[in-house]
PDB file of C-alpha atoms in Angstrom:
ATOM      1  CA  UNK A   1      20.603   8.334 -15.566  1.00 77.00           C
ATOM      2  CA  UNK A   2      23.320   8.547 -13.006  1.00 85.00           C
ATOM      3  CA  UNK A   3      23.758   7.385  -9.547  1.00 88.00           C
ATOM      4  CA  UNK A   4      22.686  10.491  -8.022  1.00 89.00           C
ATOM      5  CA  UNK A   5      20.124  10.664 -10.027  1.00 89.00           C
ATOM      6  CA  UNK A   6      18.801   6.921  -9.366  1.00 88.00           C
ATOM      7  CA  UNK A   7      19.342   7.583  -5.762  1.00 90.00           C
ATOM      8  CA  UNK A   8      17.132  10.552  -6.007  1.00 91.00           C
ATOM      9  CA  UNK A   9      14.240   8.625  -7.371  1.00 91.00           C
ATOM     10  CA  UNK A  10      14.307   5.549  -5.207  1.00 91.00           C
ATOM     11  CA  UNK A  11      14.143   7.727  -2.279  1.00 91.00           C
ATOM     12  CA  UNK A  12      11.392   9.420  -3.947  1.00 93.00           C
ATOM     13  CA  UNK A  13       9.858   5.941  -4.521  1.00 92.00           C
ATOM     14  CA  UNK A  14      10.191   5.308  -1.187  1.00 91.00           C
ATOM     15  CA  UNK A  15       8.541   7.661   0.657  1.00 93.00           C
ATOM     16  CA  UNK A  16       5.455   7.691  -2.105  1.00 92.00           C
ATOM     17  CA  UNK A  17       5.229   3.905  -0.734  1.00 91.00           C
ATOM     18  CA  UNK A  18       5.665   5.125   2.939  1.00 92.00           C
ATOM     19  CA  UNK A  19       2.874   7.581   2.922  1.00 92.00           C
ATOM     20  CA  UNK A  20       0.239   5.263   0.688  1.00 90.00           C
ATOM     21  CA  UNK A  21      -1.811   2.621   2.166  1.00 89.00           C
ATOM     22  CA  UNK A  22      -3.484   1.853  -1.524  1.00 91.00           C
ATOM     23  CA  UNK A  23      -0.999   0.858  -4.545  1.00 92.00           C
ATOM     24  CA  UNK A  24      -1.322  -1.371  -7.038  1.00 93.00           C
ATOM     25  CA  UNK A  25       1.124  -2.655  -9.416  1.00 93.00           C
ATOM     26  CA  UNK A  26      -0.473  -3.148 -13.267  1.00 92.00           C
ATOM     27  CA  UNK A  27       1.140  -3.560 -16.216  1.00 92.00           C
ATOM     28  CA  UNK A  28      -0.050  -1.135 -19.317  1.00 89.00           C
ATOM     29  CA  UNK A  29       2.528  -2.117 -21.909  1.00 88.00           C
ATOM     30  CA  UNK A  30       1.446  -1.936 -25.877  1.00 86.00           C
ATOM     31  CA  UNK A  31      -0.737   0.951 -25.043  1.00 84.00           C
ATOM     32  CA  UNK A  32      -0.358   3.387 -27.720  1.00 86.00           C
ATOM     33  CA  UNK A  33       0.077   7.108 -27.421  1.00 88.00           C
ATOM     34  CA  UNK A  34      -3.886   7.872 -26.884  1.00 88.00           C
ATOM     35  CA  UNK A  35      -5.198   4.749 -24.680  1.00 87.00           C
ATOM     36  CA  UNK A  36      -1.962   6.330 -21.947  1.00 88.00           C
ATOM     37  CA  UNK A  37      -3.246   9.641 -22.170  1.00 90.00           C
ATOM     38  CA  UNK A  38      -6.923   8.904 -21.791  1.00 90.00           C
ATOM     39  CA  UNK A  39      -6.026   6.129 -18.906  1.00 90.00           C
ATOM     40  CA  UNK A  40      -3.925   8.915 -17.439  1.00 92.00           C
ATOM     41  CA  UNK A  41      -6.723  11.415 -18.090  1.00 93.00           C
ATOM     42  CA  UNK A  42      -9.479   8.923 -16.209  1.00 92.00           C
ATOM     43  CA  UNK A  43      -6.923   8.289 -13.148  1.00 92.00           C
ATOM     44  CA  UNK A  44      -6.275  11.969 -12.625  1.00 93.00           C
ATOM     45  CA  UNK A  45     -10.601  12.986 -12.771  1.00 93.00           C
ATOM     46  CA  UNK A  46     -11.044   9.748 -10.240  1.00 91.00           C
ATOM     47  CA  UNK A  47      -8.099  11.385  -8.126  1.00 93.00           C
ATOM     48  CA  UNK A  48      -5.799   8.116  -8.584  1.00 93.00           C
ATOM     49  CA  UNK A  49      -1.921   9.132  -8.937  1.00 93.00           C
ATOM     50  CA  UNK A  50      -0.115   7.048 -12.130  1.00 92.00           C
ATOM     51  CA  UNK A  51       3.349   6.263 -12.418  1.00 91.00           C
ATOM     52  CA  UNK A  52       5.702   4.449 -14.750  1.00 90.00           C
ATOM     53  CA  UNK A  53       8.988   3.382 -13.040  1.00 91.00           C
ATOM     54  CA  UNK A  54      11.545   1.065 -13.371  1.00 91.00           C
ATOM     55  CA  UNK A  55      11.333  -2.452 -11.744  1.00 91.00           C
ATOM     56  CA  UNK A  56      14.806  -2.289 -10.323  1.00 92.00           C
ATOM     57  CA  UNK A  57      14.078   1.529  -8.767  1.00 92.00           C
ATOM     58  CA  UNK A  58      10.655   0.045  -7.382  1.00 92.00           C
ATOM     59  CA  UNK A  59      12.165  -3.175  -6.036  1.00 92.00           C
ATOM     60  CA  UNK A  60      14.852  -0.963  -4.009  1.00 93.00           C
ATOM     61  CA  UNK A  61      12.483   1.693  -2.986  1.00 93.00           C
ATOM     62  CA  UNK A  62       9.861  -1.549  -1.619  1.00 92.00           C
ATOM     63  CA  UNK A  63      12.366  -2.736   0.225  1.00 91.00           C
ATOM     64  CA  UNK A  64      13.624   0.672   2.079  1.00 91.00           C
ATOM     65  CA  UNK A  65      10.119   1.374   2.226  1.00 90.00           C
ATOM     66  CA  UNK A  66       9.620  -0.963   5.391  1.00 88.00           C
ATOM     67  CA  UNK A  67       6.755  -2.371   4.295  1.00 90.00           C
ATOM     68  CA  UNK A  68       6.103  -6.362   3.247  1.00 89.00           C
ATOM     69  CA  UNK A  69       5.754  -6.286   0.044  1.00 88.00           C
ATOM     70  CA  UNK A  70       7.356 -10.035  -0.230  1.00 85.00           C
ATOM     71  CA  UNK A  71       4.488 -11.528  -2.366  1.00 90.00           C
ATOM     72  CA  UNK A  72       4.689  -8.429  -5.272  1.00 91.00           C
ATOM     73  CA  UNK A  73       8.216  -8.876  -5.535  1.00 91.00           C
ATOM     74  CA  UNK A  74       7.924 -11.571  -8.225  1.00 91.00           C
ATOM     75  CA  UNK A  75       5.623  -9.554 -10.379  1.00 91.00           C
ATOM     76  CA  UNK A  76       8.160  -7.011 -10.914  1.00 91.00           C
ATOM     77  CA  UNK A  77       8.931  -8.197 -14.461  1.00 90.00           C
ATOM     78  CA  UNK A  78       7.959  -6.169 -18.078  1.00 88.00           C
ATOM     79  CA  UNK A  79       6.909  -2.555 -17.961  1.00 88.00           C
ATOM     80  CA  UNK A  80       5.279  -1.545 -14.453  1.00 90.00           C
ATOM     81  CA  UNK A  81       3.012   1.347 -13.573  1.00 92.00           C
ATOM     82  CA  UNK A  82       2.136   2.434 -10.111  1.00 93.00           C
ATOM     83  CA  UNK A  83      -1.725   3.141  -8.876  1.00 93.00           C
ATOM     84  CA  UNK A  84      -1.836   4.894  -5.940  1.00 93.00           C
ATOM     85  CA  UNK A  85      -5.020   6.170  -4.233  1.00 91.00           C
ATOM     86  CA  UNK A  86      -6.954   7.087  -1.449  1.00 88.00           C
ATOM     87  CA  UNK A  87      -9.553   4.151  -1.574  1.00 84.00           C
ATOM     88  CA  UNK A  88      -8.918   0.485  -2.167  1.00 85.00           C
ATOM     89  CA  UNK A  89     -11.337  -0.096  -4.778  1.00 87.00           C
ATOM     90  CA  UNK A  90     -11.040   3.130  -6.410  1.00 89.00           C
ATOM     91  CA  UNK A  91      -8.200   1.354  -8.899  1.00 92.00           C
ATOM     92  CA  UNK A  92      -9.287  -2.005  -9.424  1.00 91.00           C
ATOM     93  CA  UNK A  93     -12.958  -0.181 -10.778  1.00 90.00           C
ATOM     94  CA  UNK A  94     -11.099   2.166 -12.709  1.00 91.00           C
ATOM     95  CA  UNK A  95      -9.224  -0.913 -14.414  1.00 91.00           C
ATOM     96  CA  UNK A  96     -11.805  -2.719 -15.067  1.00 90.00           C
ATOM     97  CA  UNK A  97     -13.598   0.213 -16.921  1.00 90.00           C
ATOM     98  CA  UNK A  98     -11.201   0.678 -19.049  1.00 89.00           C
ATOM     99  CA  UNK A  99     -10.511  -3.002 -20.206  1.00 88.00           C
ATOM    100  CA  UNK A 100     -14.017  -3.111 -21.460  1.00 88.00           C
ATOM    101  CA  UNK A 101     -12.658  -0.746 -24.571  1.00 85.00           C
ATOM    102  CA  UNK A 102      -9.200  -2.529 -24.395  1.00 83.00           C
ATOM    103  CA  UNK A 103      -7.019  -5.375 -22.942  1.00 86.00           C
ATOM    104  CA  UNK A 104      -4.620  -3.317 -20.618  1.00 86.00           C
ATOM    105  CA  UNK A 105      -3.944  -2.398 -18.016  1.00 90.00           C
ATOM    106  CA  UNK A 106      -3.376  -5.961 -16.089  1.00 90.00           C
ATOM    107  CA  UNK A 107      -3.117  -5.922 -12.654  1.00 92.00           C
ATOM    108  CA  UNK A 108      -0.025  -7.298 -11.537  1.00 92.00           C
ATOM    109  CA  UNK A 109      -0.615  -6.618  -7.558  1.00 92.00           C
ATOM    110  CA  UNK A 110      -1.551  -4.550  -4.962  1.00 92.00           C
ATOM    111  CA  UNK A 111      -0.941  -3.940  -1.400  1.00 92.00           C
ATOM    112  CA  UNK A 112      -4.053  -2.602   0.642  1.00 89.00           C
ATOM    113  CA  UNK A 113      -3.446  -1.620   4.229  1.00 85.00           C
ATOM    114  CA  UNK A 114      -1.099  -4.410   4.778  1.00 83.00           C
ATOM    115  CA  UNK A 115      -3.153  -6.653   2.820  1.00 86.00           C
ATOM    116  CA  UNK A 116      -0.988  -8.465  -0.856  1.00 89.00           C
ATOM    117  CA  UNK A 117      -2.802  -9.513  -3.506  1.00 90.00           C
ATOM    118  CA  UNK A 118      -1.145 -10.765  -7.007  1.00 91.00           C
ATOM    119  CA  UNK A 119      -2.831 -11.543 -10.050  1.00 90.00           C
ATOM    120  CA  UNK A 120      -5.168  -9.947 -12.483  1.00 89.00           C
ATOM    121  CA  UNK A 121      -7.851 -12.861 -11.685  1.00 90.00           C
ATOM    122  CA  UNK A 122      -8.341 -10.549  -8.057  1.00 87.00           C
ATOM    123  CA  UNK A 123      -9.401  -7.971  -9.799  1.00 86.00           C
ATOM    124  CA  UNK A 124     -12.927  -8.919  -8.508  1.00 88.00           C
ATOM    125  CA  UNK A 125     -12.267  -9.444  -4.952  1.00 88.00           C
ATOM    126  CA  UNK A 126     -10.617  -5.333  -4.806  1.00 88.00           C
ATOM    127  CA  UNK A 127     -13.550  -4.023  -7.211  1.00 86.00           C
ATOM    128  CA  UNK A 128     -15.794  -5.181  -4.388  1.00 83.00           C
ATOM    129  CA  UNK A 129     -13.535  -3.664  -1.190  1.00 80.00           C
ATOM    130  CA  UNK A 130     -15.031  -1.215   0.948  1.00 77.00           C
ATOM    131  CA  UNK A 131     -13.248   1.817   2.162  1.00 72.00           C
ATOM    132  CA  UNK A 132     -12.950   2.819   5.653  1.00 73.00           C
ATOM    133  CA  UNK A 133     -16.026   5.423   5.564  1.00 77.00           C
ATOM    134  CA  UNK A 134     -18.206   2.282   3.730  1.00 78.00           C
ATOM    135  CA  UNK A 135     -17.256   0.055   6.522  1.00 78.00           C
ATOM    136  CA  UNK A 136     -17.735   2.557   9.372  1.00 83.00           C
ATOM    137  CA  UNK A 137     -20.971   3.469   7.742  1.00 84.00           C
ATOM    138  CA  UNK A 138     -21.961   0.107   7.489  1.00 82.00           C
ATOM    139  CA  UNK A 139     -21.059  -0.766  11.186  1.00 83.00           C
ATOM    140  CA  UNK A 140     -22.907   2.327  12.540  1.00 84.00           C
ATOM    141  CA  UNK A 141     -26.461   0.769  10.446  1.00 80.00           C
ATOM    142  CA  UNK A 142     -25.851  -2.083  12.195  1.00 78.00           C
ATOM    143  CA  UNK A 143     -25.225  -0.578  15.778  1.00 79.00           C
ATOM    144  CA  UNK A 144     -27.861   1.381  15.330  1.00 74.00           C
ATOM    145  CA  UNK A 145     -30.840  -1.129  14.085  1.00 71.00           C
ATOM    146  CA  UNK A 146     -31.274  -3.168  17.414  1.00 70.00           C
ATOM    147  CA  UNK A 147     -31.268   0.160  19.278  1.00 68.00           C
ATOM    148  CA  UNK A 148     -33.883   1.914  16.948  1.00 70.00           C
ATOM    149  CA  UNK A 149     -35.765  -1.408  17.658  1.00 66.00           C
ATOM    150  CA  UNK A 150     -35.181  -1.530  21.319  1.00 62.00           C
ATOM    151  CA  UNK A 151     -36.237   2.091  21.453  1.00 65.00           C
ATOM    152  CA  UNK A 152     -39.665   1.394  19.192  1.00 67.00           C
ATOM    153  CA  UNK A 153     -40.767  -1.548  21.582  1.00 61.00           C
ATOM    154  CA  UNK A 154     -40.454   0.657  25.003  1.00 61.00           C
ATOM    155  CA  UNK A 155     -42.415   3.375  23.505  1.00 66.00           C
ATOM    156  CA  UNK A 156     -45.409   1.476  21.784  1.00 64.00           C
ATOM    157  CA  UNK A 157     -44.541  -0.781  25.198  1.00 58.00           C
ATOM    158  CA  UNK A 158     -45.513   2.486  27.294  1.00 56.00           C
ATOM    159  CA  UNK A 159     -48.543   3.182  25.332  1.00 60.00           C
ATOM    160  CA  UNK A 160     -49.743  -0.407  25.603  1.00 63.00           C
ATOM    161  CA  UNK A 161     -49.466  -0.250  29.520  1.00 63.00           C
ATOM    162  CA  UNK A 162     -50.776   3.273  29.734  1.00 65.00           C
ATOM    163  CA  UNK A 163     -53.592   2.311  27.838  1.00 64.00           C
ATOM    164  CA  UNK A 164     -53.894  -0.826  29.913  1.00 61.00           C
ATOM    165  CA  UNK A 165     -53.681   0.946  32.857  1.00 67.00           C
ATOM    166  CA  UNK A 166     -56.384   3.667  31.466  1.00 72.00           C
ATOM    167  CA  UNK A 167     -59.011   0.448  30.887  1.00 70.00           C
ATOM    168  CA  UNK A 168     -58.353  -0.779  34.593  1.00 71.00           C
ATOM    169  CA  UNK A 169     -59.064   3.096  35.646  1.00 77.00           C
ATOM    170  CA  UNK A 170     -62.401   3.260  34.066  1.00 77.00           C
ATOM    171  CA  UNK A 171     -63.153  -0.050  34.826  1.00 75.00           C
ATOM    172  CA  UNK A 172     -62.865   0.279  38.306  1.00 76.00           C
ATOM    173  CA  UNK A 173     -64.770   3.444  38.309  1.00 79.00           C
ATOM    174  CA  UNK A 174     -67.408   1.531  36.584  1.00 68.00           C
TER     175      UNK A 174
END
């Protein structure tokens, strides 16, 4: 590969880095032939974009990037594949499914919406992330609970005077 050609590709690098908020750096070395293409095959149906590259393209292309990638730096060591996706969790399930049939891919790092984690024992912690629709979801419930309460209480309130007000009628009538 020539200089050009290198050039080319970190730039390429780069801007895949600028325009993803999800990627996660794993390691799938000693795969054979079939556990890549099904791990490819299960990425692309769970819409999560793969990528081998070079640790001294990737290191270049994180630091043009801007981003602060400090922490991930260290883990760029031994082969290197790229995870990028939409949702934060998306990756760190789809590991973790298919480690039960074999031991790779480790998860070197990841950066998350400014967030760095390194080490495969965080695997957990980004299984468990919510994405932004989750968390919006999640704060609407909760925004919406008191107020569905609030709302309840007035009306059964109303009936309770109306009917209130009814027995003081017909009692004065009486």
């Amino acid at each position: 590969m020539n200089k050009q050609e290198k050039d080319t590709l970190i730039n390429e690098l780069t801007d895949l880095l600028k325009e993803n908020s999800v990627i996660y750096l794993t390691d799938i070395e000693g795969l054979n032939a079939a556990q890549t293409s099904q791990l490819r095959r299960i990425c692309f149906n769970k819409k999560v974009q793969l990528r081998v590259v070079k640790n001294t393209l990737l290191k270049k292309a994180m630091e043009r990037s801007g981003k602060n990638f400090g922490e991930l730096f260290p883990t760029l060591k031994g082969m290197t594949s790229l995870m990028i996706a939409e949702s934060g969790s998306t990756p760190a399930r789809l590991i973790s499914e298919v480690r039960k049939k074999s031991e790779k891919p480790i998860l070197k790092g990841a950066y998350i919406d400014e967030a760095v984690f390194v080490g495969d024992n965080q695997l957990k912690v980004l299984e468990n992330l919510k994405s932004r629709e989750e968390l919006i979801g999640d704060i609407i419930l909760l925004l919406q609970s008191p107020i569905k309460n609030v709302v309840s209480a007035l009306n059964s309130g109303g009936q309770t005077i109306a009917g209130l007000l009814k027995s003081l009628e017909e009692r004065a009538q009486n």
